Amino acid sequence: MRPATFVILGASGDLASRLLLPAVGELLHRDTDRELTLIGAGSDAWDDDHWRDAVRKAFAAAGAEDEFPRVAETRYVQADITDPDALTSLLEPLHGPVVLYFAVPPAVAAAACTALQQVRLPEDLVLALEKPFGGDREGAAKLNAVLRDLVPERQVFRVDHFLGRDTVLNLLGVRFANRLVEPLWSAAHVEHVLIRFDESLALENRARYYDHAGAMVDMLQSHLLQILATLTMAPPATLGERDLRDAKGAALRATHIWDDDPVHFSRRARYTAGTIGDRRIPSYVDEPGVDPSRDTETLAEFTCEVRTSRWAGVPFTLRSGKALGTARAEVVVTFRKVRHLPEGFLGDAPDGGVLRFSLGPDTVTFELNVNGGDDPFELHREAATVALGEGRIHAYTQVLSEILEGDVTLSVRGDSAEECWRIVQPVQDAWSRGDVPLEDYPAGSPGPAGWATSQAS
Ligand code: NDP
């Protein structure tokens, strides 16, 4: 294993301390022969001692305090990473392979990449960028052009930690390895699909980022469209990087807002004060750092269609929000009713059965219409759940491991990043014109009363 230098840009931020540094600790704990030089860089006036203390604490939080001596020489560089001279001083002493991880807001990452065009880069430089990638389709295209000028596509990681390797493989395994599922995976059998990420967490002091992004950019435009692509892509010949990313790219290119009508097929809402368990949640607009005039949505949904012969006519609804009563991360695939139910059964089968993937910990549940029980003619619903495993390591540890191994399979390819913006652009335009009202829902509720997805079990 070649020793690598891992540079976190934005080292004093939330992502670095809460997720990236613990992941470095967990990775070193798991890979005992890995050698890593760790460098933090950011605009805050930290010194090396302050930084080492932050690293030690983060390792302890991951149960990896014993690994700290392996990075004890770690140092912190105060730098404005949008300044080419500061980047030159940071990178000049480093030797490849070097990973630059941009744990900074998207506009800062884009400006830093532009600045890198004026810097002599270390050999084998790898660039890892967080979502959201660019601020819109044009921004994503511009950023892709800058990145192409810096390093080959295989050295760019557009990170999507949400779909860790285990979850992707779990989805693909159920979809492709079962005659019970694989031949039914098309518009001929599927009625509709819901991809949902409902959080019971509220803003959690992240206004600086979230109040600019909102639920649609934070979740639907990135993570949930990646899940849609994984579910709807044509069967790839192999699980290799090229086959998987080509298939996902083709699925995204075929995806459009339902009826090309974002006014009727998108919704947005914002939470008001309420209670979740024993937590009192203030109204979103009263959270520190929120600018109410931005009209930032904390719950978003839209319905889209994947216009291929496999999927045309099947509505896919993507929904995500904060401060909801029940946390649910799931894909719900509802099958069409059987063509003929023999007369004589009592009751009705509301659909042809449901396949429900719950994400993290991953399970798959088959919800079937069955009879039996007291009256053998009466139909009712029973569910059988299969655990798909806990996943071996945390999402960010998987991400770091893939970056250090140079495995871009699960990173979002440049063309797909642009497609995701293209898909949501009509919704963003309709929302900014005010054509879709901003509704509200009390924190702790299932969402606005009129939304079918707030009622769906
Ligand atoms: P924060 O605002 O907490 O951190 C950003 C850091 O970047 C701060 O330390 C900030 O320093 C620093 N910074 C800003 N501008 C510069 C600059 N010109 N030069 C050097 N440093 C700079 O954001 P997060 O950590 O929450 O998020 C970072 C990225 O990660 C975002 O794109 C977000 O979408 C993504 N992300 C975050 C997650 C999270 O849970 N936090 C989860 C998934 C993705 P200063 O404070 O001095 O401005």
mmCIF file of C-alpha atoms and ligand atoms in Angstrom, residues 10-16 18-19 41-44 79-82 102-106 108 130-132 161 206 208-209 396, ligand 1:
data_model
loop_
_atom_site.group_PDB
_atom_site.id
_atom_site.type_symbol
_atom_site.label_atom_id
_atom_site.label_comp_id
_atom_site.label_asym_id
_atom_site.label_seq_id
_atom_site.Cartn_x
_atom_site.Cartn_y
_atom_site.Cartn_z
ATOM 1 C CA GLY A 10 -12.084 23.295 5.531
ATOM 2 C CA ALA A 11 -10.544 21.341 8.399
ATOM 3 C CA SER A 12 -12.219 23.399 11.126
ATOM 4 C CA GLY A 13 -15.726 22.797 9.780
ATOM 5 C CA ASP A 14 -18.566 20.515 10.808
ATOM 6 C CA LEU A 15 -18.050 17.802 8.183
ATOM 7 C CA ALA A 16 -14.346 17.513 9.029
ATOM 8 C CA ARG A 18 -17.979 15.180 12.909
ATOM 9 C CA LEU A 19 -17.570 12.771 10.002
ATOM 10 C CA ALA A 41 -6.121 23.444 6.143
ATOM 11 C CA GLY A 42 -8.691 26.135 6.762
ATOM 12 C CA SER A 43 -9.332 29.799 7.264
ATOM 13 C CA ASP A 44 -9.557 29.605 11.076
ATOM 14 C CA ALA A 79 -4.887 29.268 4.392
ATOM 15 C CA ASP A 80 -7.475 30.902 2.200
ATOM 16 C CA ILE A 81 -7.879 28.008 -0.219
ATOM 17 C CA THR A 82 -9.234 30.266 -2.954
ATOM 18 C CA PHE A 102 -12.905 19.812 -0.152
ATOM 19 C CA ALA A 103 -14.906 19.961 3.100
ATOM 20 C CA VAL A 104 -16.029 23.492 2.284
ATOM 21 C CA PRO A 105 -19.187 25.117 0.927
ATOM 22 C CA PRO A 106 -19.736 24.448 -2.814
ATOM 23 C CA VAL A 108 -15.621 27.886 -2.049
ATOM 24 C CA GLU A 130 -18.780 17.148 -1.582
ATOM 25 C CA LYS A 131 -22.353 17.639 -2.670
ATOM 26 C CA PRO A 132 -23.915 19.857 -3.809
ATOM 27 C CA HIS A 161 -21.681 9.075 1.105
ATOM 28 C CA ARG A 206 -26.516 23.970 10.255
ATOM 29 C CA ARG A 208 -25.087 28.429 7.369
ATOM 30 C CA TYR A 209 -25.211 25.605 4.848
ATOM 31 C CA TYR A 396 -17.537 8.085 5.325
HETATM 32 P P1 NDP B 1 -18.926 24.348 7.549
HETATM 33 O O1 NDP B 1 -19.409 25.713 7.201
HETATM 34 O O2 NDP B 1 -19.120 23.813 8.924
HETATM 35 O O3 NDP B 1 -17.358 24.232 7.249
HETATM 36 C C1 NDP B 1 -16.760 24.789 6.148
HETATM 37 C C2 NDP B 1 -15.313 25.078 6.529
HETATM 38 O O4 NDP B 1 -14.674 25.637 5.392
HETATM 39 C C3 NDP B 1 -15.180 26.064 7.667
HETATM 40 O O5 NDP B 1 -14.192 25.612 8.549
HETATM 41 C C4 NDP B 1 -14.772 27.334 6.938
HETATM 42 O O6 NDP B 1 -13.974 28.168 7.746
HETATM 43 C C5 NDP B 1 -13.937 26.753 5.837
HETATM 44 N N1 NDP B 1 -13.761 27.735 4.757
HETATM 45 C C6 NDP B 1 -14.715 28.490 4.143
HETATM 46 N N2 NDP B 1 -14.144 29.265 3.196
HETATM 47 C C7 NDP B 1 -12.816 28.987 3.209
HETATM 48 C C8 NDP B 1 -11.701 29.471 2.479
HETATM 49 N N3 NDP B 1 -11.824 30.393 1.488
HETATM 50 N N4 NDP B 1 -10.480 28.970 2.761
HETATM 51 C C9 NDP B 1 -10.333 28.039 3.750
HETATM 52 N N5 NDP B 1 -11.347 27.538 4.472
HETATM 53 C C10 NDP B 1 -12.584 28.013 4.210
HETATM 54 O O7 NDP B 1 -19.578 23.377 6.455
HETATM 55 P P2 NDP B 1 -19.759 21.793 6.551
HETATM 56 O O8 NDP B 1 -18.513 21.210 7.105
HETATM 57 O O9 NDP B 1 -21.036 21.474 7.197
HETATM 58 O O10 NDP B 1 -19.941 21.403 5.004
HETATM 59 C C11 NDP B 1 -18.878 21.430 4.067
HETATM 60 C C12 NDP B 1 -19.345 20.704 2.813
HETATM 61 O O11 NDP B 1 -19.642 19.357 3.158
HETATM 62 C C13 NDP B 1 -20.621 21.278 2.194
HETATM 63 O O12 NDP B 1 -20.508 21.208 0.794
HETATM 64 C C14 NDP B 1 -21.713 20.335 2.673
HETATM 65 O O13 NDP B 1 -22.761 20.220 1.747
HETATM 66 C C15 NDP B 1 -20.950 19.022 2.724
HETATM 67 N N6 NDP B 1 -21.546 18.063 3.654
HETATM 68 C C16 NDP B 1 -21.641 18.346 4.977
HETATM 69 C C17 NDP B 1 -22.203 17.428 5.846
HETATM 70 C C18 NDP B 1 -22.310 17.701 7.294
HETATM 71 O O14 NDP B 1 -22.934 16.895 7.993
HETATM 72 N N7 NDP B 1 -21.738 18.785 7.803
HETATM 73 C C19 NDP B 1 -22.718 16.127 5.360
HETATM 74 C C20 NDP B 1 -22.541 15.919 3.950
HETATM 75 C C21 NDP B 1 -21.980 16.859 3.138
HETATM 76 P P3 NDP B 1 -14.663 29.439 8.477
HETATM 77 O O15 NDP B 1 -15.514 28.869 9.560
HETATM 78 O O16 NDP B 1 -13.499 30.212 8.978
HETATM 79 O O17 NDP B 1 -15.452 30.166 7.419
#
